[in-house]
mmCIF file of C-alpha atoms (C1' of nucleotides) in Angstrom:
data_model
loop_
_atom_site.group_PDB
_atom_site.id
_atom_site.type_symbol
_atom_site.label_atom_id
_atom_site.label_comp_id
_atom_site.label_asym_id
_atom_site.label_seq_id
_atom_site.Cartn_x
_atom_site.Cartn_y
_atom_site.Cartn_z
ATOM 1 C CA MET A 174 75.852 87.470 121.759
ATOM 2 C CA LYS A 175 78.791 86.773 123.254
ATOM 3 C CA SER A 176 81.282 89.102 123.312
ATOM 4 C CA ASN A 177 84.017 86.294 121.557
ATOM 5 C CA GLU A 178 81.596 86.360 118.449
ATOM 6 C CA ALA A 179 80.885 89.733 118.665
ATOM 7 C CA LYS A 180 84.249 90.515 118.202
ATOM 8 C CA LYS A 181 85.292 87.621 115.925
ATOM 9 C CA GLU A 182 82.675 90.112 113.480
ATOM 10 C CA PHE A 183 84.404 93.274 114.292
ATOM 11 C CA ILE A 184 87.532 92.044 113.237
ATOM 12 C CA GLN A 185 85.591 90.927 109.911
ATOM 13 C CA ALA A 186 84.436 94.340 109.462
ATOM 14 C CA TRP A 187 87.478 96.484 110.146
ATOM 15 C CA GLY A 188 89.568 93.832 108.006
ATOM 16 C CA SER A 189 87.039 94.820 104.919
ATOM 17 C CA LEU A 190 86.755 98.763 105.813
ATOM 18 C CA GLY A 191 90.565 99.202 105.956
ATOM 19 C CA SER A 192 90.832 97.225 102.250
ATOM 20 C CA SER A 193 87.714 99.094 100.512
ATOM 21 C CA TRP A 194 90.578 101.985 101.725
ATOM 22 C CA GLY A 195 93.112 100.694 100.562
ATOM 23 C CA ILE A 196 94.519 99.413 103.968
ATOM 24 C CA ASN A 197 95.821 95.855 103.560
ATOM 25 C CA ARG A 198 93.278 93.682 105.233
ATOM 26 C CA THR A 199 95.720 91.413 107.444
ATOM 27 C CA MET A 200 97.003 94.399 109.138
ATOM 28 C CA SER A 201 93.335 96.362 110.162
ATOM 29 C CA SER A 202 92.354 92.559 111.078
ATOM 30 C CA ILE A 203 95.626 92.786 113.296
ATOM 31 C CA HIS A 204 94.517 96.078 114.607
ATOM 32 C CA ALA A 205 90.991 94.892 115.583
ATOM 33 C CA LEU A 206 92.065 91.899 117.227
ATOM 34 C CA LEU A 207 94.816 94.061 119.190
ATOM 35 C CA MET A 208 91.927 96.664 120.279
ATOM 36 C CA SER A 209 89.432 93.973 120.959
ATOM 37 C CA SER A 210 91.259 92.215 123.382
ATOM 38 C CA PRO A 211 92.077 93.143 126.839
ATOM 39 C CA LYS A 212 95.513 92.056 126.829
ATOM 40 C CA ALA A 213 98.875 92.461 125.091
ATOM 41 C CA LEU A 214 99.453 89.334 122.273
ATOM 42 C CA SER A 215 101.831 87.425 121.225
ATOM 43 C CA THR A 216 102.966 86.890 117.503
ATOM 44 C CA GLU A 217 102.166 83.188 118.036
ATOM 45 C CA GLU A 218 98.633 84.232 119.643
ATOM 46 C CA ILE A 219 97.813 86.875 116.504
ATOM 47 C CA MET A 220 99.112 83.957 114.354
ATOM 48 C CA GLU A 221 96.670 81.526 115.837
ATOM 49 C CA GLU A 222 93.862 83.299 116.064
ATOM 50 C CA LEU A 223 93.471 85.051 112.431
ATOM 51 C CA GLN A 224 95.603 81.855 110.669
ATOM 52 C CA ILE A 225 98.089 83.833 109.204
ATOM 53 C CA SER A 226 101.765 82.900 109.090
ATOM 54 C CA ARG A 227 104.542 84.110 110.903
ATOM 55 C CA GLY A 228 105.772 85.980 107.898
ATOM 56 C CA ASN A 229 102.635 88.207 107.545
ATOM 57 C CA ALA A 230 102.107 88.374 110.809
ATOM 58 C CA ASN A 231 105.733 89.644 111.675
ATOM 59 C CA MET A 232 105.440 92.371 108.680
ATOM 60 C CA ASN A 233 102.455 93.994 109.581
ATOM 61 C CA ILE A 234 102.322 94.543 113.136
ATOM 62 C CA ARG A 235 106.128 96.463 112.137
ATOM 63 C CA ALA A 236 103.771 98.307 109.918
ATOM 64 C CA LEU A 237 101.101 98.565 112.580
ATOM 65 C CA ILE A 238 103.547 100.013 114.713
ATOM 66 C CA ASP A 239 105.241 102.266 111.890
ATOM 67 C CA TRP A 240 101.596 104.099 112.243
ATOM 68 C CA GLY A 241 102.093 104.116 115.195
ATOM 69 C CA LEU A 242 98.775 102.673 116.232
ATOM 70 C CA VAL A 243 100.575 99.364 117.987
ATOM 71 C CA LYS A 244 102.868 99.105 120.703
ATOM 72 C CA LYS A 245 105.131 96.914 122.025
ATOM 73 C CA ARG A 246 104.740 95.577 125.587
ATOM 74 C CA PHE A 247 107.392 94.064 127.813
ATOM 75 C CA ILE A 248 106.135 91.199 130.262
ATOM 76 C CA PRO A 249 108.427 90.394 132.885
ATOM 77 C CA GLY A 250 109.479 87.148 132.727
ATOM 78 C CA GLU A 251 108.938 86.434 129.289
ATOM 79 C CA ARG A 252 111.265 86.046 126.451
ATOM 80 C CA LYS A 253 108.634 87.104 123.237
ATOM 81 C CA GLU A 254 107.243 90.442 122.289
ATOM 82 C CA PHE A 255 103.687 91.353 123.311
ATOM 83 C CA PHE A 256 101.773 94.263 121.390
ATOM 84 C CA GLU A 257 99.129 96.031 122.355
ATOM 85 C CA ALA A 258 96.772 99.012 120.491
ATOM 86 C CA GLY A 259 95.650 102.165 122.170
ATOM 87 C CA LYS A 260 91.859 102.148 122.832
ATOM 88 C CA ASP A 261 91.062 105.795 122.156
ATOM 89 C CA ILE A 262 88.872 106.021 119.411
ATOM 90 C CA TRP A 263 89.381 110.217 119.014
ATOM 91 C CA GLU A 264 93.138 109.004 119.592
ATOM 92 C CA ILE A 265 93.360 106.442 116.550
ATOM 93 C CA ALA A 266 91.270 108.292 114.013
ATOM 94 C CA ARG A 267 93.892 111.260 114.584
ATOM 95 C CA GLN A 268 96.482 108.778 114.374
ATOM 96 C CA ILE A 269 95.344 106.999 110.936
ATOM 97 C CA ALA A 270 94.205 110.708 109.542
ATOM 98 C CA SER A 271 97.260 112.609 110.538
ATOM 99 C CA GLU A 272 99.803 109.041 109.025
ATOM 100 C CA ARG A 273 97.249 109.334 105.442
ATOM 101 C CA LYS A 274 97.578 112.868 105.351
ATOM 102 C CA ARG A 275 101.392 112.457 105.498
ATOM 103 C CA ARG A 276 102.328 109.833 103.221
ATOM 104 C CA GLU A 277 99.215 109.704 100.635
ATOM 105 C CA LEU A 278 97.732 113.790 100.268
ATOM 106 C CA SER A 279 100.848 115.700 101.647
ATOM 107 C CA PRO A 280 102.765 114.506 98.205
ATOM 108 C CA VAL A 281 99.783 115.470 95.656
ATOM 109 C CA LEU A 282 99.041 118.604 97.199
ATOM 110 C CA GLU A 283 102.801 119.486 96.610
ATOM 111 C CA VAL A 284 102.171 118.727 93.305
ATOM 112 C CA ILE A 285 99.354 120.555 92.591
ATOM 113 C CA GLY A 286 100.784 123.601 94.701
ATOM 114 C CA ARG A 287 103.776 123.678 92.153
ATOM 115 C CA LEU A 288 101.918 122.992 88.979
ATOM 116 C CA LYS A 289 99.759 126.066 89.851
ATOM 117 C CA GLU A 290 102.890 128.289 90.581
ATOM 118 C CA THR A 291 104.594 127.233 87.328
ATOM 119 C CA GLU A 292 101.672 126.493 84.801
ATOM 120 C CA ASP A 293 101.300 128.934 81.864
ATOM 121 C CA GLN A 294 98.115 129.888 82.360
ATOM 122 C CA SER A 295 96.654 129.368 78.501
ATOM 123 C CA ASP A 296 92.920 127.457 80.162
ATOM 124 C CA PRO A 297 91.914 130.042 82.311
ATOM 125 C CA GLU A 298 89.446 127.251 83.769
ATOM 126 C CA PHE A 299 92.414 124.636 84.346
ATOM 127 C CA THR A 300 94.007 126.890 86.614
ATOM 128 C CA ALA A 301 91.084 128.109 87.871
ATOM 129 C CA LEU A 302 90.793 124.541 89.039
ATOM 130 C CA LEU A 303 94.303 124.562 90.413
ATOM 131 C CA LYS A 304 93.693 127.560 92.258
ATOM 132 C CA ASP A 305 90.526 126.008 93.894
ATOM 133 C CA MET A 306 92.171 122.835 94.823
ATOM 134 C CA HIS A 307 94.895 124.656 96.485
ATOM 135 C CA GLU A 308 92.822 126.917 98.644
ATOM 136 C CA PHE A 309 90.484 123.969 99.179
ATOM 137 C CA THR A 310 93.204 121.913 100.435
ATOM 138 C CA ALA A 311 94.639 124.261 102.205
ATOM 139 C CA THR A 312 91.628 124.448 104.374
ATOM 140 C CA LEU A 313 91.711 120.519 104.513
ATOM 141 C CA THR A 314 94.945 121.022 106.152
ATOM 142 C CA ASN A 315 94.276 123.199 108.827
ATOM 143 C CA VAL A 316 91.268 121.638 110.154
ATOM 144 C CA MET A 317 93.397 118.281 110.316
ATOM 145 C CA ASP A 318 96.363 119.876 111.591
ATOM 146 C CA ARG A 319 94.453 121.112 114.708
ATOM 147 C CA PHE A 320 92.498 118.243 114.630
ATOM 148 C CA GLN A 321 95.768 116.301 115.672
ATOM 149 C CA GLN A 322 97.231 118.882 117.886
ATOM 150 C CA SER A 323 93.791 119.420 119.746
ATOM 151 C CA ASP A 324 92.686 117.317 123.002
ATOM 152 C CA ARG A 325 89.511 114.784 122.647
ATOM 153 C CA ASN A 326 87.338 117.583 124.078
ATOM 154 C CA TRP A 327 88.483 120.601 122.548
ATOM 155 C CA PHE A 328 87.907 118.796 118.987
ATOM 156 C CA PHE A 329 84.364 117.271 120.031
ATOM 157 C CA LYS A 330 83.269 120.720 121.290
ATOM 158 C CA LYS A 331 84.287 122.684 118.167
ATOM 159 C CA LEU A 332 82.385 119.745 116.094
ATOM 160 C CA ILE A 333 79.196 119.813 117.811
ATOM 161 C CA LYS A 334 79.351 123.469 117.567
ATOM 162 C CA LEU A 335 79.752 123.424 114.021
ATOM 163 C CA ILE A 336 76.924 120.599 113.586
ATOM 164 C CA SER A 337 74.215 122.572 115.255
ATOM 165 C CA MET B 192 105.391 125.160 82.110
ATOM 166 C CA LYS B 193 102.977 124.499 79.580
ATOM 167 C CA SER B 194 99.032 123.992 80.623
ATOM 168 C CA ASN B 195 99.438 120.536 78.604
ATOM 169 C CA GLU B 196 102.309 119.236 80.478
ATOM 170 C CA ALA B 197 100.387 120.315 83.773
ATOM 171 C CA LYS B 198 97.634 118.648 83.156
ATOM 172 C CA LYS B 199 99.792 115.421 82.060
ATOM 173 C CA GLU B 200 101.127 115.668 85.605
ATOM 174 C CA PHE B 201 97.962 116.437 87.415
ATOM 175 C CA ILE B 202 96.710 113.474 85.392
ATOM 176 C CA GLN B 203 99.407 111.367 87.177
ATOM 177 C CA ALA B 204 99.284 112.539 90.561
ATOM 178 C CA TRP B 205 95.385 112.583 90.757
ATOM 179 C CA GLY B 206 95.295 108.579 89.817
ATOM 180 C CA SER B 207 98.193 107.817 91.913
ATOM 181 C CA LEU B 208 96.450 109.336 95.276
ATOM 182 C CA GLY B 209 92.978 107.115 93.950
ATOM 183 C CA SER B 210 94.780 104.071 93.929
ATOM 184 C CA SER B 211 96.662 104.485 97.343
ATOM 185 C CA TRP B 212 92.855 105.164 98.633
ATOM 186 C CA GLY B 213 91.335 102.035 96.912
ATOM 187 C CA ILE B 214 90.053 103.866 94.168
ATOM 188 C CA ASN B 215 91.445 102.150 90.913
ATOM 189 C CA ARG B 216 94.383 104.174 89.291
ATOM 190 C CA THR B 217 91.839 104.359 85.393
ATOM 191 C CA MET B 218 89.092 105.765 86.985
ATOM 192 C CA SER B 219 90.682 108.510 88.869
ATOM 193 C CA SER B 220 93.008 109.262 85.719
ATOM 194 C CA ILE B 221 90.098 109.450 83.910
ATOM 195 C CA HIS B 222 87.975 111.572 86.176
ATOM 196 C CA ALA B 223 91.636 114.481 86.362
ATOM 197 C CA LEU B 224 91.425 114.373 82.327
ATOM 198 C CA LEU B 225 87.839 115.275 82.314
ATOM 199 C CA MET B 226 88.648 117.970 85.087
ATOM 200 C CA SER B 227 91.222 119.220 83.279
ATOM 201 C CA SER B 228 89.706 119.302 80.049
ATOM 202 C CA PRO B 229 88.041 122.518 78.344
ATOM 203 C CA LYS B 230 85.841 120.239 76.241
ATOM 204 C CA ALA B 231 83.595 117.310 76.973
ATOM 205 C CA LEU B 232 85.486 114.337 75.733
ATOM 206 C CA SER B 233 84.534 110.753 73.404
ATOM 207 C CA THR B 234 85.332 107.561 74.581
ATOM 208 C CA GLU B 235 88.174 107.317 72.036
ATOM 209 C CA GLU B 236 89.820 110.853 72.489
ATOM 210 C CA ILE B 237 89.779 109.071 76.546
ATOM 211 C CA MET B 238 91.408 106.029 74.906
ATOM 212 C CA GLU B 239 93.685 107.406 72.909
ATOM 213 C CA GLU B 240 95.139 110.443 75.758
ATOM 214 C CA LEU B 241 95.285 107.404 78.499
ATOM 215 C CA GLN B 242 96.433 104.718 76.539
ATOM 216 C CA ILE B 243 93.961 102.683 77.448
ATOM 217 C CA SER B 244 91.576 99.790 75.856
ATOM 218 C CA ARG B 245 87.961 100.478 74.775
ATOM 219 C CA GLY B 246 86.565 98.215 77.680
ATOM 220 C CA ASN B 247 88.500 99.618 80.425
ATOM 221 C CA ALA B 248 87.314 103.227 79.237
ATOM 222 C CA ASN B 249 83.514 102.376 79.146
ATOM 223 C CA MET B 250 83.562 100.250 82.424
ATOM 224 C CA ASN B 251 85.331 103.091 83.873
ATOM 225 C CA ILE B 252 83.632 105.838 82.699
ATOM 226 C CA ARG B 253 80.551 104.003 83.636
ATOM 227 C CA ALA B 254 81.554 104.038 87.174
ATOM 228 C CA LEU B 255 82.345 107.616 87.411
ATOM 229 C CA ILE B 256 78.934 108.128 86.286
ATOM 230 C CA ASP B 257 77.423 106.212 88.839
ATOM 231 C CA TRP B 258 79.651 107.974 91.746
ATOM 232 C CA GLY B 259 77.599 111.094 89.977
ATOM 233 C CA LEU B 260 81.455 112.246 89.372
ATOM 234 C CA VAL B 261 81.001 112.378 85.506
ATOM 235 C CA LYS B 262 78.053 113.696 82.981
ATOM 236 C CA LYS B 263 77.140 112.374 79.844
ATOM 237 C CA ARG B 264 76.881 115.389 77.157
ATOM 238 C CA PHE B 265 75.140 115.006 73.626
ATOM 239 C CA ILE B 266 76.838 116.881 71.027
ATOM 240 C CA PRO B 267 74.645 118.205 68.245
ATOM 241 C CA GLY B 268 74.877 116.363 65.154
ATOM 242 C CA GLU B 269 77.806 113.917 66.742
ATOM 243 C CA ARG B 270 76.494 110.329 66.839
ATOM 244 C CA LYS B 271 78.403 109.143 69.705
ATOM 245 C CA GLU B 272 78.781 109.876 73.047
ATOM 246 C CA PHE B 273 80.940 112.723 75.398
ATOM 247 C CA PHE B 274 81.443 113.448 79.037
ATOM 248 C CA GLU B 275 82.397 115.913 81.155
ATOM 249 C CA ALA B 276 83.265 115.968 84.851
ATOM 250 C CA GLY B 277 82.604 118.845 87.344
ATOM 251 C CA LYS B 278 84.702 121.471 87.983
ATOM 252 C CA ASP B 279 83.753 122.290 91.198
ATOM 253 C CA ILE B 280 86.015 121.045 93.969
ATOM 254 C CA TRP B 281 83.682 121.549 96.502
ATOM 255 C CA GLU B 282 81.184 119.931 94.658
ATOM 256 C CA ILE B 283 83.435 116.692 94.024
ATOM 257 C CA ALA B 284 84.445 116.561 97.483
ATOM 258 C CA ARG B 285 80.839 116.414 98.622
ATOM 259 C CA GLN B 286 80.348 113.509 96.197
ATOM 260 C CA ILE B 287 83.430 111.353 96.867
ATOM 261 C CA ALA B 288 82.365 111.768 100.645
ATOM 262 C CA SER B 289 79.149 110.815 100.145
ATOM 263 C CA GLU B 290 79.542 107.743 97.782
ATOM 264 C CA ARG B 291 82.359 106.688 100.066
ATOM 265 C CA LYS B 292 80.054 106.825 103.167
ATOM 266 C CA ARG B 293 77.496 105.002 101.590
ATOM 267 C CA ARG B 294 79.301 102.773 100.110
ATOM 268 C CA GLU B 295 82.138 101.780 102.394
ATOM 269 C CA LEU B 296 81.518 103.488 105.801
ATOM 270 C CA SER B 297 77.407 102.947 106.680
ATOM 271 C CA PRO B 298 77.609 98.902 106.225
ATOM 272 C CA VAL B 299 80.364 99.013 109.057
ATOM 273 C CA LEU B 300 78.967 101.612 111.027
ATOM 274 C CA GLU B 301 75.835 99.280 110.995
ATOM 275 C CA VAL B 302 77.542 96.302 112.326
ATOM 276 C CA ILE B 303 79.354 98.050 115.222
ATOM 277 C CA GLY B 304 75.785 99.551 116.106
ATOM 278 C CA ARG B 305 74.170 96.150 115.957
ATOM 279 C CA LEU B 306 76.981 94.346 118.180
ATOM 280 C CA LYS B 307 76.869 97.180 120.531
ATOM 281 C CA GLU B 308 73.219 96.326 121.107
ATOM 282 C CA THR B 309 73.944 92.422 121.330
ATOM 283 C CA GLU B 310 76.916 91.919 123.197
ATOM 284 C CA ASP B 311 76.325 90.268 126.310
ATOM 285 C CA GLN B 312 79.438 92.735 127.735
ATOM 286 C CA SER B 313 81.547 90.289 129.315
ATOM 287 C CA ASP B 314 84.438 92.366 128.517
ATOM 288 C CA PRO B 315 83.572 95.595 129.462
ATOM 289 C CA GLU B 316 86.738 97.370 127.484
ATOM 290 C CA PHE B 317 84.885 96.261 124.594
ATOM 291 C CA THR B 318 81.725 96.905 125.237
ATOM 292 C CA ALA B 319 83.459 100.330 125.700
ATOM 293 C CA LEU B 320 85.225 100.613 122.659
ATOM 294 C CA LEU B 321 81.695 99.447 120.851
ATOM 295 C CA LYS B 322 80.051 102.110 122.715
ATOM 296 C CA ASP B 323 82.878 104.995 121.925
ATOM 297 C CA MET B 324 83.345 103.680 118.148
ATOM 298 C CA HIS B 325 79.523 104.241 117.812
ATOM 299 C CA GLU B 326 79.586 107.945 119.476
ATOM 300 C CA PHE B 327 82.526 109.207 117.525
ATOM 301 C CA THR B 328 80.477 107.671 114.064
ATOM 302 C CA ALA B 329 77.382 109.315 115.153
ATOM 303 C CA THR B 330 78.885 112.962 115.345
ATOM 304 C CA LEU B 331 81.344 112.371 111.833
ATOM 305 C CA THR B 332 78.160 111.013 109.897
ATOM 306 C CA ASN B 333 76.657 114.010 111.200
ATOM 307 C CA VAL B 334 79.075 116.413 110.359
ATOM 308 C CA MET B 335 79.292 114.901 106.549
ATOM 309 C CA ASP B 336 75.590 115.026 106.558
ATOM 310 C CA ARG B 337 75.527 119.028 107.080
ATOM 311 C CA PHE B 338 78.647 118.637 104.449
ATOM 312 C CA GLN B 339 76.628 117.600 101.919
ATOM 313 C CA GLN B 340 73.815 119.172 102.583
ATOM 314 C CA SER B 341 75.151 122.381 102.602
ATOM 315 C CA ASP B 342 76.140 124.956 100.051
ATOM 316 C CA ARG B 343 79.627 125.434 99.517
ATOM 317 C CA ASN B 344 79.963 128.732 101.264
ATOM 318 C CA TRP B 345 77.971 127.797 104.218
ATOM 319 C CA PHE B 346 80.164 124.848 104.929
ATOM 320 C CA PHE B 347 83.266 126.665 104.477
ATOM 321 C CA LYS B 348 82.269 129.923 106.478
ATOM 322 C CA LYS B 349 81.796 127.266 109.444
ATOM 323 C CA LEU B 350 85.398 125.151 108.508
ATOM 324 C CA ILE B 351 86.623 129.184 108.909
ATOM 325 C CA LYS B 352 85.340 129.457 112.597
ATOM 326 C CA LEU B 353 86.202 126.150 113.354
ATOM 327 C CA ILE B 354 90.004 126.844 112.589
ATOM 328 C CA SER B 355 90.266 130.000 114.108
ATOM 329 C "C1'" DC C 97 130.333 80.868 124.243
ATOM 330 C "C1'" DA C 98 126.841 77.223 122.016
ATOM 331 C "C1'" DG C 99 122.626 76.622 122.127
ATOM 332 C "C1'" DA C 100 117.790 77.758 122.103
ATOM 333 C "C1'" DA C 101 114.031 81.044 121.458
ATOM 334 C "C1'" DC C 102 112.716 84.401 118.768
ATOM 335 C "C1'" DT C 103 112.736 88.155 115.189
ATOM 336 C "C1'" DT C 104 113.474 89.188 110.289
ATOM 337 C "C1'" DT C 105 113.931 89.354 105.384
ATOM 338 C "C1'" DC C 106 112.952 87.145 101.162
ATOM 339 C "C1'" DA C 107 112.580 84.817 96.967
ATOM 340 C "C1'" DA C 108 108.938 81.887 95.802
ATOM 341 C "C1'" DT C 109 103.470 80.997 95.002
ATOM 342 C "C1'" DA C 110 99.012 82.665 95.813
ATOM 343 C "C1'" DA C 111 95.113 85.322 95.045
ATOM 344 C "C1'" DA C 112 93.218 89.634 94.002
ATOM 345 C "C1'" DT C 113 92.602 93.130 91.019
ATOM 346 C "C1'" DA C 114 92.461 95.530 86.590
ATOM 347 C "C1'" DT C 115 92.973 95.573 81.741
ATOM 348 C "C1'" DT C 116 92.102 93.721 76.883
ATOM 349 C "C1'" DG C 117 90.050 92.664 72.773
ATOM 350 C "C1'" DA C 118 86.963 90.768 70.027
ATOM 351 C "C1'" DA C 119 81.915 89.070 69.814
ATOM 352 C "C1'" DA C 120 77.476 90.296 71.194
ATOM 353 C "C1'" DA C 121 74.007 93.449 71.902
ATOM 354 C "C1'" DT C 122 72.224 98.091 70.898
ATOM 355 C "C1'" DA C 123 70.810 102.357 68.233
ATOM 356 C "C1'" DA C 124 71.455 105.178 64.667
ATOM 357 C "C1'" DT C 125 70.482 106.008 59.439
ATOM 358 C "C1'" DA C 126 69.272 105.470 55.030
ATOM 359 C "C1'" DT D 232 64.682 96.916 57.436
ATOM 360 C "C1'" DA D 233 69.795 95.977 55.807
ATOM 361 C "C1'" DT D 234 73.959 98.729 57.232
ATOM 362 C "C1'" DT D 235 76.751 101.101 59.961
ATOM 363 C "C1'" DA D 236 78.475 103.300 63.828
ATOM 364 C "C1'" DT D 237 78.987 102.985 68.891
ATOM 365 C "C1'" DT D 238 78.469 100.741 73.460
ATOM 366 C "C1'" DT D 239 78.583 97.109 76.162
ATOM 367 C "C1'" DT D 240 79.998 92.410 77.993
ATOM 368 C "C1'" DC D 241 82.957 89.428 79.509
ATOM 369 C "C1'" DA D 242 86.415 85.368 79.075
ATOM 370 C "C1'" DA D 243 91.550 85.516 78.875
ATOM 371 C "C1'" DT D 244 95.439 87.675 80.078
ATOM 372 C "C1'" DA D 245 98.521 90.294 82.306
ATOM 373 C "C1'" DT D 246 99.675 92.540 86.693
ATOM 374 C "C1'" DT D 247 99.686 94.157 91.111
ATOM 375 C "C1'" DT D 248 99.734 92.616 95.330
ATOM 376 C "C1'" DA D 249 99.471 89.970 99.468
ATOM 377 C "C1'" DT D 250 101.164 85.692 101.444
ATOM 378 C "C1'" DT D 251 104.244 81.990 102.807
ATOM 379 C "C1'" DG D 252 107.176 79.582 105.133
ATOM 380 C "C1'" DA D 253 112.399 78.262 105.383
ATOM 381 C "C1'" DA D 254 116.569 80.027 105.781
ATOM 382 C "C1'" DA D 255 119.541 83.786 108.091
ATOM 383 C "C1'" DG D 256 119.605 87.356 111.861
ATOM 384 C "C1'" DT D 257 119.350 88.237 116.190
ATOM 385 C "C1'" DT D 258 118.828 88.596 121.414
ATOM 386 C "C1'" DC D 259 118.740 85.777 125.278
ATOM 387 C "C1'" DT D 260 120.438 81.942 128.984
ATOM 388 C "C1'" DG D 261 123.353 78.778 130.980
#
DNA sequence: CAGAACTTTCAATAAATATTGAAAATAATA
DNA sequence: TATTATTTTCAATATTTATTGAAAGTTCTG
């Protein structure tokens, strides 16, 4: 199979993975396209490749930059902007985990923490649920923070240790 | 704050968490309602509490059962069905992780594995990306499998060790 | 500074997804 | 078996989310 076909399939797969996890399909497709491209691409090239409108391309490129997954790249002699994605899968995972935690998990954890402190404990089972959730998420948050601060090798080694 | 108000807020929070992670809001709200209820609830009680239609309630209860998050409960002398959700947060997390892996992650990993085997390696950078992804996901899959097989204490202890 | 190249915005529109409600199916009771 | 209670299904509808494209904004260049 030609790399080009493989890339197309990869873009499809990554796009549908994103959309089943609440990230819009175009955004993850652009990400996949940039990950699999050896060179930085312009908005026009992205539009062309994925058959999407300029507005759509622009918005989703901005979102990717906002997530820290894509960077602008200036090319000497060129007037337009080019974009490239990081290709270190550990770094990508770290970035995605970190952003999702910040955007979608933390607000909920905050609510749970507050409820735990303020509810009147008239239903002991519910009180216990809040307590457990708090403990559980504290542990997970801790792990994720370590993951985010760690370098690739440190975390990899720890994981290997964990599963053996 | 009364437990009842706290539960309402919890249901809201859990519902929006679900919807930002690609799970429909009603499904996660029902789950939260059942988690926070000391007794099993009937379809009618769920409809009433969340102000949703019978069809909607029915479909999402089925989905929750399908995910292994909710169980039917027969109450002697009652003709209708009652539903209850497990309340062990480790078990809930394990179940959700396991289902999401099976439904949404595995198919993509299969594609990546296949591409890695069959693409013609004409773009070495792309080949390296596939290889890294494969390695990364193999490690994660391994960790998740352990998590799923483990009992709560085992995994908890391992995590504590990992982060210290 | 004028004009060209390029980027951003956003109201209109399209597409995807969720919800309703009533009819059909099923199960329980007498 | 006929009646009633309960659950399931699904076409119609509503809601949410994504996309377009053209106008407005910006930046660069001669």
